Short mmCIF file of C-alpha atoms and ligand atoms in Angstrom, two decimals:
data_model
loop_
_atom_site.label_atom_id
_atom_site.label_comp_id
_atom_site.label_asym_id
_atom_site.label_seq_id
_atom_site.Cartn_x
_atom_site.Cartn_y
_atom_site.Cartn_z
CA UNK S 154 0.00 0.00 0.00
CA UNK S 155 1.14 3.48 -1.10
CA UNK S 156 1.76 5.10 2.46
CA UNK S 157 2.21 8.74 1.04
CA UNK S 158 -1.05 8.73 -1.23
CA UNK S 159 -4.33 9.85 0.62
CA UNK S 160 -7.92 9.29 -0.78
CA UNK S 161 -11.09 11.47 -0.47
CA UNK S 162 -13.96 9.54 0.11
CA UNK S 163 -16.87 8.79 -2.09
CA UNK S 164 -13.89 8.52 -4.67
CA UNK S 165 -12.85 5.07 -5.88
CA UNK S 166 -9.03 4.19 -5.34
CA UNK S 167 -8.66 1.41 -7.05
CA UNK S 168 -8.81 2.89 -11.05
CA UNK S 169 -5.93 5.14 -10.24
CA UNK S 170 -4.10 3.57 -7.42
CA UNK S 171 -1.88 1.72 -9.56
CA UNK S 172 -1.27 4.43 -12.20
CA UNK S 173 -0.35 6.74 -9.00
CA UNK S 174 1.92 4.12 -7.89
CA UNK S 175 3.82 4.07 -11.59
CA UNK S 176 4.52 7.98 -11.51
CA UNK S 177 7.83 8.95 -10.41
CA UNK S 178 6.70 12.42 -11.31
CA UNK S 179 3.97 14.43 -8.99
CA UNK S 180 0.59 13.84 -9.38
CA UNK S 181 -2.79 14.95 -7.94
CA UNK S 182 -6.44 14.03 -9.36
CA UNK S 183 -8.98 16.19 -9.62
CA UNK S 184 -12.52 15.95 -10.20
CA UNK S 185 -15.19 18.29 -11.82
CA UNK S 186 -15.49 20.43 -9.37
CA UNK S 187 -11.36 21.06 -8.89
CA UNK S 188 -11.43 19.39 -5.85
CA UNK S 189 -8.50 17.22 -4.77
CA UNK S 190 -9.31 13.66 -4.72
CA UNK S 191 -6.18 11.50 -4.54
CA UNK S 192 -2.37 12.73 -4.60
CA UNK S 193 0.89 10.37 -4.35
CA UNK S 194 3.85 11.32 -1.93
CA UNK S 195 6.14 13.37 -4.68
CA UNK S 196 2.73 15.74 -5.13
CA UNK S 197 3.51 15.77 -1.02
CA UNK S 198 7.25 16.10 -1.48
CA UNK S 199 6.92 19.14 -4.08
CA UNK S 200 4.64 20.96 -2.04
CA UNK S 201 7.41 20.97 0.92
CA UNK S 202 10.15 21.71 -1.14
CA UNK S 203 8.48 24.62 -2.42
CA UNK S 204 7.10 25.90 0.82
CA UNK S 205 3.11 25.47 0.03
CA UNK S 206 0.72 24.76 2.43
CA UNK S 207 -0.34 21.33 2.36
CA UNK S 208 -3.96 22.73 3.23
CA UNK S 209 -3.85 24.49 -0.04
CA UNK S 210 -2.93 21.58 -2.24
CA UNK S 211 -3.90 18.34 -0.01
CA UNK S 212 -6.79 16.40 -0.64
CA UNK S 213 -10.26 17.63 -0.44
CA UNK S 214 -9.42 21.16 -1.40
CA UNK S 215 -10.30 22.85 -4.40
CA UNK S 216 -7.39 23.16 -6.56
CA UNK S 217 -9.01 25.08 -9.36
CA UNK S 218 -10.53 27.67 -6.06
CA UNK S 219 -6.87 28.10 -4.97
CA UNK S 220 -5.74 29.01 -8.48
CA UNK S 221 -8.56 31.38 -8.54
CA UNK S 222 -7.79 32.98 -5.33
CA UNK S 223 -3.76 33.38 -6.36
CA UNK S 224 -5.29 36.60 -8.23
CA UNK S 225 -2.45 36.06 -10.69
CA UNK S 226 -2.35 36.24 -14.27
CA UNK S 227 -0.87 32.35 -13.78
CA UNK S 228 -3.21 30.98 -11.49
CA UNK S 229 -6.12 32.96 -13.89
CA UNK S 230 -4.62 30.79 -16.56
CA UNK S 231 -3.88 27.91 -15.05
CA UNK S 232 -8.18 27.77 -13.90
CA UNK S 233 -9.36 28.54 -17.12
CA UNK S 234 -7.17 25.63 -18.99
CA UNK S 235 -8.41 23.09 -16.34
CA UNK S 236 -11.59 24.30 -16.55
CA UNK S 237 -11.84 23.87 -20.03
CA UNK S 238 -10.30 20.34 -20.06
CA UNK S 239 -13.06 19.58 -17.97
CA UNK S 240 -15.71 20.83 -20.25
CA UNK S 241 -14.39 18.93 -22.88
CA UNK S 242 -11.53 20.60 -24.31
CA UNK S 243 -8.67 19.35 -26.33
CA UNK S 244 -5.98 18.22 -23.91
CA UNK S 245 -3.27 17.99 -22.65
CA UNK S 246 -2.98 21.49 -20.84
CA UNK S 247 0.59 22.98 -20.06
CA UNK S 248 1.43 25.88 -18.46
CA UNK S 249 4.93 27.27 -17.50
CA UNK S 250 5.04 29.39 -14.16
CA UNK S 251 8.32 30.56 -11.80
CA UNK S 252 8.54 30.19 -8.36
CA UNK S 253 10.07 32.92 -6.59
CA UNK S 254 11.78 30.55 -3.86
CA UNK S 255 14.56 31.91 -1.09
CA UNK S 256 17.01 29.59 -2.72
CA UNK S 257 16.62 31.33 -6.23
CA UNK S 258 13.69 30.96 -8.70
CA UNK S 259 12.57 27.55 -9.78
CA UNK S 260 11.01 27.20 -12.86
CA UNK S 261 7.62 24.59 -13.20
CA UNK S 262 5.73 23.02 -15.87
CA UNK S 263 2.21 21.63 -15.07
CA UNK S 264 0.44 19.79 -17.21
CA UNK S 265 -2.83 18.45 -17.51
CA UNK S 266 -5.02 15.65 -19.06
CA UNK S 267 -8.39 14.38 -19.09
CA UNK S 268 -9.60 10.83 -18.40
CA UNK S 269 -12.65 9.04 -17.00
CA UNK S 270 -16.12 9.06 -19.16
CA UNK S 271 -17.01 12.49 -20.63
CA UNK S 272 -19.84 12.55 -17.98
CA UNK S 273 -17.84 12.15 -14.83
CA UNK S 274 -14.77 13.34 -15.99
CA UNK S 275 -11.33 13.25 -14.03
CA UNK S 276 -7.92 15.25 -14.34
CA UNK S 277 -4.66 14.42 -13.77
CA UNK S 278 -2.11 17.33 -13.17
CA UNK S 279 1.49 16.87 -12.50
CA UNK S 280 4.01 19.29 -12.11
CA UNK S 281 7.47 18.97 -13.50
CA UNK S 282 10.51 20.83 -12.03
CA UNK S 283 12.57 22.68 -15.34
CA UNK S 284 14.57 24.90 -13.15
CA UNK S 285 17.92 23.01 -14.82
CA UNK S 286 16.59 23.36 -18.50
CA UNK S 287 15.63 27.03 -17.62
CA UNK S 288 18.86 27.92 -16.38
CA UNK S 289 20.92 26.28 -19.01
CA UNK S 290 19.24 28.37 -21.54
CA UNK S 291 19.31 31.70 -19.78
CA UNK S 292 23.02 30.93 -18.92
CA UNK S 293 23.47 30.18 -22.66
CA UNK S 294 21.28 33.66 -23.54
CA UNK S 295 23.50 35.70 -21.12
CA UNK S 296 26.40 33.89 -22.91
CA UNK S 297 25.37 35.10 -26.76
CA UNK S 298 24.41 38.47 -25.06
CA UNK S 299 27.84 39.17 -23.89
CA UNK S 300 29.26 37.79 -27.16
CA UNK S 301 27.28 40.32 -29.17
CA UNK S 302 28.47 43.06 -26.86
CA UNK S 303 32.12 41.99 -27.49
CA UNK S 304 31.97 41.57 -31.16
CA UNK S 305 30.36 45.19 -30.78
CA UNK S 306 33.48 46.37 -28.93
CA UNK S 307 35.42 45.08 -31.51
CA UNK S 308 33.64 46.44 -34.26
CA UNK S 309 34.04 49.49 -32.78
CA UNK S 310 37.49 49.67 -32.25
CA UNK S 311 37.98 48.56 -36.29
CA UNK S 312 35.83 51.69 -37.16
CA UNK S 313 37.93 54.24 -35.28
CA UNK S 314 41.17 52.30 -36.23
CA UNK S 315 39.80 53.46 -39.77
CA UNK S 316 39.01 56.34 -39.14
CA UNK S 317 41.68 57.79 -36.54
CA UNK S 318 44.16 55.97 -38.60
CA UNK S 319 43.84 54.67 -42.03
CA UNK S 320 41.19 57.43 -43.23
CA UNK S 321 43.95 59.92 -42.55
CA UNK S 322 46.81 58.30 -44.36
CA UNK S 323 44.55 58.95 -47.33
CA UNK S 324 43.14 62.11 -46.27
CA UNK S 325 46.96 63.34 -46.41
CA UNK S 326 47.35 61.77 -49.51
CA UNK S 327 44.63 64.20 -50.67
CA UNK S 328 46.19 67.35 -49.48
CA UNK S 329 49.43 66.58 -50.78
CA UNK S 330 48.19 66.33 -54.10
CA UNK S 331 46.60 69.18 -54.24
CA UNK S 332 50.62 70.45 -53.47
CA UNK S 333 51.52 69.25 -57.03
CA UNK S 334 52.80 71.58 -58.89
CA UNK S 335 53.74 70.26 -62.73
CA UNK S 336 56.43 73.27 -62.68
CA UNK S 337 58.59 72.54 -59.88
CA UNK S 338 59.79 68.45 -60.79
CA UNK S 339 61.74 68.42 -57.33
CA UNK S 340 58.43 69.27 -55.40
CA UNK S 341 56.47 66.81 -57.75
CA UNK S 342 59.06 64.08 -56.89
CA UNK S 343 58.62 64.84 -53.24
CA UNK S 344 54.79 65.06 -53.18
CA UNK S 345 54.90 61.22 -55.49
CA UNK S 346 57.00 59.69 -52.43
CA UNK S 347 54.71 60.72 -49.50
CA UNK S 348 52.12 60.02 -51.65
CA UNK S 349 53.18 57.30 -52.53
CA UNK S 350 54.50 56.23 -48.17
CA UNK S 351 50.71 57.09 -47.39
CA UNK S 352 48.94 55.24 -49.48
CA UNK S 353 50.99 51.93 -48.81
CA UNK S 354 50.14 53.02 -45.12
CA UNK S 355 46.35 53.16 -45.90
CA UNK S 356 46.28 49.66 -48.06
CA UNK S 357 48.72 47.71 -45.15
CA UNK S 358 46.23 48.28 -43.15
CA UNK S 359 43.48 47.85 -45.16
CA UNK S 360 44.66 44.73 -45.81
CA UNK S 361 45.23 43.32 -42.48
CA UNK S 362 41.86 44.70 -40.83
CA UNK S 363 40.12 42.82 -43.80
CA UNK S 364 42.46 39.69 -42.85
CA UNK S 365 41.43 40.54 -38.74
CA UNK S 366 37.74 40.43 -40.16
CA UNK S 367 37.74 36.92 -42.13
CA UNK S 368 41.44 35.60 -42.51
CA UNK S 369 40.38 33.99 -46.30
CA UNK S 370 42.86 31.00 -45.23
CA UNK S 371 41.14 29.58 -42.64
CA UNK S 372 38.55 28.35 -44.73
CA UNK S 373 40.45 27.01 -47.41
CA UNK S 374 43.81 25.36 -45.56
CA UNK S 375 42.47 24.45 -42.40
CA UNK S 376 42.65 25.83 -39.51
CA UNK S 377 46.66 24.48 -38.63
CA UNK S 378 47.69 26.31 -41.72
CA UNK S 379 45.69 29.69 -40.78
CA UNK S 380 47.30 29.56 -37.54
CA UNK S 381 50.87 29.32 -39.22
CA UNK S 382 50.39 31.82 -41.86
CA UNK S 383 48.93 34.09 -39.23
CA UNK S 384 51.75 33.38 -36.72
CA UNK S 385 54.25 34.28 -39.12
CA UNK S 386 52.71 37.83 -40.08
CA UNK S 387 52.56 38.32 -36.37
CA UNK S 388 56.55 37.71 -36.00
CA UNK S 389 57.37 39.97 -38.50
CA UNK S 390 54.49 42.59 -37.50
CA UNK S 391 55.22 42.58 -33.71
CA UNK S 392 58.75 41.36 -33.26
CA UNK S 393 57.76 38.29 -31.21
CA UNK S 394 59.05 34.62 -32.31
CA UNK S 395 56.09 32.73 -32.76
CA UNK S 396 57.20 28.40 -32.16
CA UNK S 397 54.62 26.73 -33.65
CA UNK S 398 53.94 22.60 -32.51
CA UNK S 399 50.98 20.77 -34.43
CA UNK S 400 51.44 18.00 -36.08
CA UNK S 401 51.56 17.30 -40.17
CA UNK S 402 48.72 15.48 -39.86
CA UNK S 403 46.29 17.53 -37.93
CA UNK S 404 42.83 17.33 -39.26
CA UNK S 405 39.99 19.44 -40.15
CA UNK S 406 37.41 20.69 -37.34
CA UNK S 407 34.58 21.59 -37.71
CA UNK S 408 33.99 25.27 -39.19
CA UNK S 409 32.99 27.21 -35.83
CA UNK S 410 35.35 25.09 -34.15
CA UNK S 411 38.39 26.42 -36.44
CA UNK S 412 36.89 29.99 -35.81
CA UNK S 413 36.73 29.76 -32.17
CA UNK S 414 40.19 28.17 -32.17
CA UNK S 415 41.79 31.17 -34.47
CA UNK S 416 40.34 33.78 -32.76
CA UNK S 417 42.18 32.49 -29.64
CA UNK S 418 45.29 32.35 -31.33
CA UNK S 419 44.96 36.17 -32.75
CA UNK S 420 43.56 37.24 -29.18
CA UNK S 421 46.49 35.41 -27.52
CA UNK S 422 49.22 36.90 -29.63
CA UNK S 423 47.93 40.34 -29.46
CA UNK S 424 48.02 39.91 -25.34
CA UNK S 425 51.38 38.62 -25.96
CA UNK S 426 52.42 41.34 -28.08
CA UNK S 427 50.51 44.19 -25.93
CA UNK S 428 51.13 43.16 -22.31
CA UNK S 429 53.61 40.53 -21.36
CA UNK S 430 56.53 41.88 -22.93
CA UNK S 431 57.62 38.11 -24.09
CA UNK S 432 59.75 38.05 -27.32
CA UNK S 433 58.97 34.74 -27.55
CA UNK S 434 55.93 32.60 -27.94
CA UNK S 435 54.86 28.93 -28.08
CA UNK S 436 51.38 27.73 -29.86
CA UNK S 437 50.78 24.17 -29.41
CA UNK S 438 47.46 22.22 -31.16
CA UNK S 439 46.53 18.38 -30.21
CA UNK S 440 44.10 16.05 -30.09
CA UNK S 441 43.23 14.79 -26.40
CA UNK S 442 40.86 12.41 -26.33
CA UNK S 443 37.88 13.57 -26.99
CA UNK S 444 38.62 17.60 -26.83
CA UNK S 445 41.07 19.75 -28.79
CA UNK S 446 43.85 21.52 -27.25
CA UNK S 447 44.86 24.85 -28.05
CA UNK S 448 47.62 26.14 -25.76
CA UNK S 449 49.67 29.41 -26.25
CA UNK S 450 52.82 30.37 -24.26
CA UNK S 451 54.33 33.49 -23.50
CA UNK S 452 57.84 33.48 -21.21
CA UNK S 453 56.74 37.64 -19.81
CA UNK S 454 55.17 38.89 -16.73
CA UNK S 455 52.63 37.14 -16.54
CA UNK S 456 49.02 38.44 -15.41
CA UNK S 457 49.28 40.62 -13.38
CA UNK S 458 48.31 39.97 -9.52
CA UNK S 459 44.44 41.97 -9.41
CA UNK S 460 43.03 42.60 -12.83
CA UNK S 461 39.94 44.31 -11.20
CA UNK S 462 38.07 47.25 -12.78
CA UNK S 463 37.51 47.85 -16.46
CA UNK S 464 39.42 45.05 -18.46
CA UNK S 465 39.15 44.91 -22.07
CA UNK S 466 37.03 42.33 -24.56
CA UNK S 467 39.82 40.12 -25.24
CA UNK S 468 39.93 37.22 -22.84
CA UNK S 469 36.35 37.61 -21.93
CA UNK S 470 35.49 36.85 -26.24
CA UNK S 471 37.92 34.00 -25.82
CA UNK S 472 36.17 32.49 -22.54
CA UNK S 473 32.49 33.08 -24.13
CA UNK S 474 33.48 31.65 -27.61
CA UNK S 475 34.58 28.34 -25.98
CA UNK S 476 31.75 28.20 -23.32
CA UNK S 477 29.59 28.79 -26.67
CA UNK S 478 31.38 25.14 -28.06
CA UNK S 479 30.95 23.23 -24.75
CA UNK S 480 34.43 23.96 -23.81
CA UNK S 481 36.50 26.18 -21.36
CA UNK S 482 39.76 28.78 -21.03
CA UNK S 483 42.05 28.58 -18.54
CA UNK S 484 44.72 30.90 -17.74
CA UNK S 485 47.69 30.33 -15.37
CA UNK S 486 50.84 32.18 -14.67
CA UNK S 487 53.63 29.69 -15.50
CA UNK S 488 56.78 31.62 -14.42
CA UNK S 489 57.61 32.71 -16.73
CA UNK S 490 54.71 34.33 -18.30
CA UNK S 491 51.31 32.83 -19.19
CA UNK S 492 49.84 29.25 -19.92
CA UNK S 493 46.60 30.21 -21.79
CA UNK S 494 44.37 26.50 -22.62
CA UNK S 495 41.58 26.17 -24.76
CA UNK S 496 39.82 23.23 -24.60
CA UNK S 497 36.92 22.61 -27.06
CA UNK S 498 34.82 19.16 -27.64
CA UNK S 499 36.76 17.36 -31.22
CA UNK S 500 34.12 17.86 -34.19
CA UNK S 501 35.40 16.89 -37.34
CA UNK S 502 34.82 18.89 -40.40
CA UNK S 503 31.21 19.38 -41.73
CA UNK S 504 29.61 18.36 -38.31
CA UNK S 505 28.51 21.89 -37.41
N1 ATP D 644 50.02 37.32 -22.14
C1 ATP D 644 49.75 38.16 -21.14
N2 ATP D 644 50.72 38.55 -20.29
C2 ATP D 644 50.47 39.43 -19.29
N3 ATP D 644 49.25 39.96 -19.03
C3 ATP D 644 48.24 39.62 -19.83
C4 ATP D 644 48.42 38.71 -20.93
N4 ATP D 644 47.23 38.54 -21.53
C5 ATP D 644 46.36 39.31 -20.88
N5 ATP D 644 46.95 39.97 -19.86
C6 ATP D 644 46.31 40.87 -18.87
O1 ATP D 644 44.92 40.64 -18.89
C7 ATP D 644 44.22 41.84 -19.19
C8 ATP D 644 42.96 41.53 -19.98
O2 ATP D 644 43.28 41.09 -21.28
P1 ATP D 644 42.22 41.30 -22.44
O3 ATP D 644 42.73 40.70 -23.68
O4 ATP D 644 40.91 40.80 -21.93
O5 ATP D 644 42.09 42.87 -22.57
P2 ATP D 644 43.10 43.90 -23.22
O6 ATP D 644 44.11 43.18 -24.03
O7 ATP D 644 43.59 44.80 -22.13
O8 ATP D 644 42.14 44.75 -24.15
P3 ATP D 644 41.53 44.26 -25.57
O9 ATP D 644 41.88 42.84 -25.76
O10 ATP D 644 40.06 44.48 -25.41
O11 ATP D 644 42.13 45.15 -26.57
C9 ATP D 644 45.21 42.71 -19.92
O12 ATP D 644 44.90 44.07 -19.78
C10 ATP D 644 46.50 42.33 -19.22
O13 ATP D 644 46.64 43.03 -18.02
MG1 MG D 645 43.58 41.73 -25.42
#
C-alpha cells in the first residue's frame, strides 16, 4: 500500500491507485469540481520543497478555487485551462510558471489531461521541475548576449582604427596632391614619395583589418595552416618569435570550431604582443581524447596579480566563444609568463 497517497472519500481508489503508484513524477487528481481527490507522496514532497501549504494543495481542497484565489495572471490561466479540459476541451494542458523561492527561482511546468467518461470526468495534473533546463538556456542567452556586446566592442574599435588611422593616411594623400605643382619636378618628386609612403600606409592596413575580419585561409587550408600563416605575419608585425607545434597530420574541425580556435590564437598573440613583454611565444594544437587543445605560451610577466576594474574584450570573447562550443579557457601564470588553454569538444569537419 502506497503510504504517502491519501484518498477522499466517495472517490474510488482502485482505477488510479496503480497508475499513482507508476509515476515517479507528482501527481494529484482532480474531479469536476477542482477538488482534490487523490495525490501520491512526490505531489507531497513538491509541495514541501516549495514551501506550500499542504492545506492548499492536499486532498479535499479545491485546486481550481486556490488558483482562482492566487489573483495572478498564472493561477487565472492555469483555472481557465483546467476548466476547459473539464468541459471537454482538447488536452493535454501545459502551463509554464516561476517560483520565486529563497534559494533562487525555480522554474515549473504543469500539465494536464483528461480521463474518466465524458460525464464524470477526471484530471490528472502533474508538475514537472525545469529549473535546470531554464537555467541552461538563460546561462546560454546571457552567454550570446555578452558575445554580441564583445563583437560590438570590436567592431568598434575597427571603425575608429579606420578612421583615426587609415582614413587619414589617405586624407593626407589628398592634401598633398593638391601640393603638385607640374612646374617645380623636385616638389612633384617629393609630393609622389609621400604620396606614394601614405597610401601603402592606408592599403597595409586595409589589408590586415580585412584579414582581422575573415582571414580567407582559414577556410580554405584548415585551420593548422591559418594559424601558421597568421603566426608568421605576427613575428614579423610585432617582433615576437612565434614556435609553432601541431602536427603534419592535424585534421579538419569543424567550421565554428576552427573559428573559435583562431580567434584564440589572434587574441592570444595580441596579449602577448601588448602586455607581457615576451619576445617569444609557443602555440601548441593536439588532439586529447575527446577535446582539442589549443595552448599558447608566453615566457613575460605574466598576469598581473588583481586585474579588477575595467578590463578589455579580449579574454572575456575567448572564454564566451569556448563556453559557446561546450568547452573552457584557462589561464595560469607559468613563471615565466602565461599558460593560456583552450579546450573545445573534437568535431570533425562538416559536423557543425
Ligand atoms: N600574455 C599576457 N601577459 C600578461 N598579461 C596579460 C596577458 N594577456 C592578458 N593579460 C592581462 O589581462 C588583461 C585583460 O586582457 P584582455 O585581452 O581581456 O584585454 P586587453 O588586451 O587589455 O584589451 P583588448 O583585448 O580588449 O584590446 C590585460 O589588460 C592584461 O593586463
Ligand atoms: Mg587583449
Amino acid at each position: 500500500m502506497h503510504t504517502g497517497k491519501r484518498m477522499a472519500g466517495g472517490f474510488d481508489p482502485a482505477f488510479f491507485e496503480s497508475a499513482l503508484d507508476a509515476f515517479t513524477a507528482n501527481v494529484a487528481v482532480i474531479d469536476e469540481s477542482g477538488e482534490i481527490l487523490a495525490v501520491n507522496d512526490a505531489w507531497v514532497q513538491f509541495l514541501d520543497l516549495n514551501d506550500v501549504k499542504a492545506v492548499d494543495h492536499a486532498i479535499g481542497c479545491n485546486y481550481i478555487g486556490f488558483c482562482d484565489r492566487l489573483g495572478t495572471p498564472g493561477g487565472d490561466a492555469v483555472a481557465a485551462g483546467l476548466r476547459a479540459l473539464l468541459a471537454g476541451g482538447s488536452g493535454p494542458f501545459r502551463h509554464e510558471y516561476v517560483m520565486p523561492l529563497d534559494a533562487g527561482p525555480r522554474w515549473v511546468k504543469l500539465s494536464a489531461v483528461r480521463v474518466g467518461r465524458l460525464d464524470r470526468p477526471f484530471l490528472i495534473v502533474a508538475h514537472e521541475d525545469i529549473s535546470i533546463q531554464r537555467r541552461a538556456e538563460l546561462g546560454l542567452r546571457e552567454a550570446t548576449a555578452r558575445l554580441l556586446l564583445a563583437e560590438d566592442a570590436e567592431r568598434r574599435r575597427i571603425a575608429r582604427e579606420l578612421h583615426d588611422s587609415t582614413a587619414q593616411h589617405l586624407a593626407g594623400a589628398k592634401l598633398m596632391l593638391r601640393r603638385l605643382d607640374a612646374r617645380d619636378p623636385a616638389s612633384t618628386s617629393a609630393v609622389r614619395d609621400e604620396v606614394s609612403g601614405l597610401l601603402s600606409n592606408a592599403l597595409d592596413e586595409i589589408r590586415s583589418f580585412a584579414y582581422l575580419l575573415h582571414p580567407p585561409a582559414l577556410e580554405h587550408l584548415g585551420l593548422a595552416a591559418a594559424i601558421r600563416q597568421f603566426a608568421t605575419g605576427f613575428s614579423r608585425r610585432a617582433d615576437v618569435a612565434v614556435t609553432i607545434d601541431i602536427p603534419d597530420d592535424f585534421p579538419r574541425l569543424s567550421h565554428a570550431t576552427e573559428i573559435a580556435l583562431y580567434r584564440v590564437v589572434q587574441e592570444a598573440l595580441a596579449n602577448v604582443h601588448s602586455h607581457s613583454g615576451s619576445q617569444q611565444a609557443l602555440v601548441r594544437l593536439r588532439i586529447a581524447g575527446e577535446m582539442v587543445l589549443l595552448a599558447v605560451r608566453d615566457f613575460g610577466s605574466g598576469l598581473p596579480p588583481r586585474r579588477g576594474g575595467a578590463s578589455g574584450v579580449g579574454l572575456e570573447g575567448m572564454r564566451l566563444r569556448l563556453e559557446f562550443l561546450k568547452g573552457h579557457l584557462t589561464l595560469r601564470n607559468a613563471e615565466p609568463g602565461l599558460a593560456l588553454e583552450a579546450w573545445v569538444p573534437f568535431l570533425p569537419e562538416g559536423e557543425d
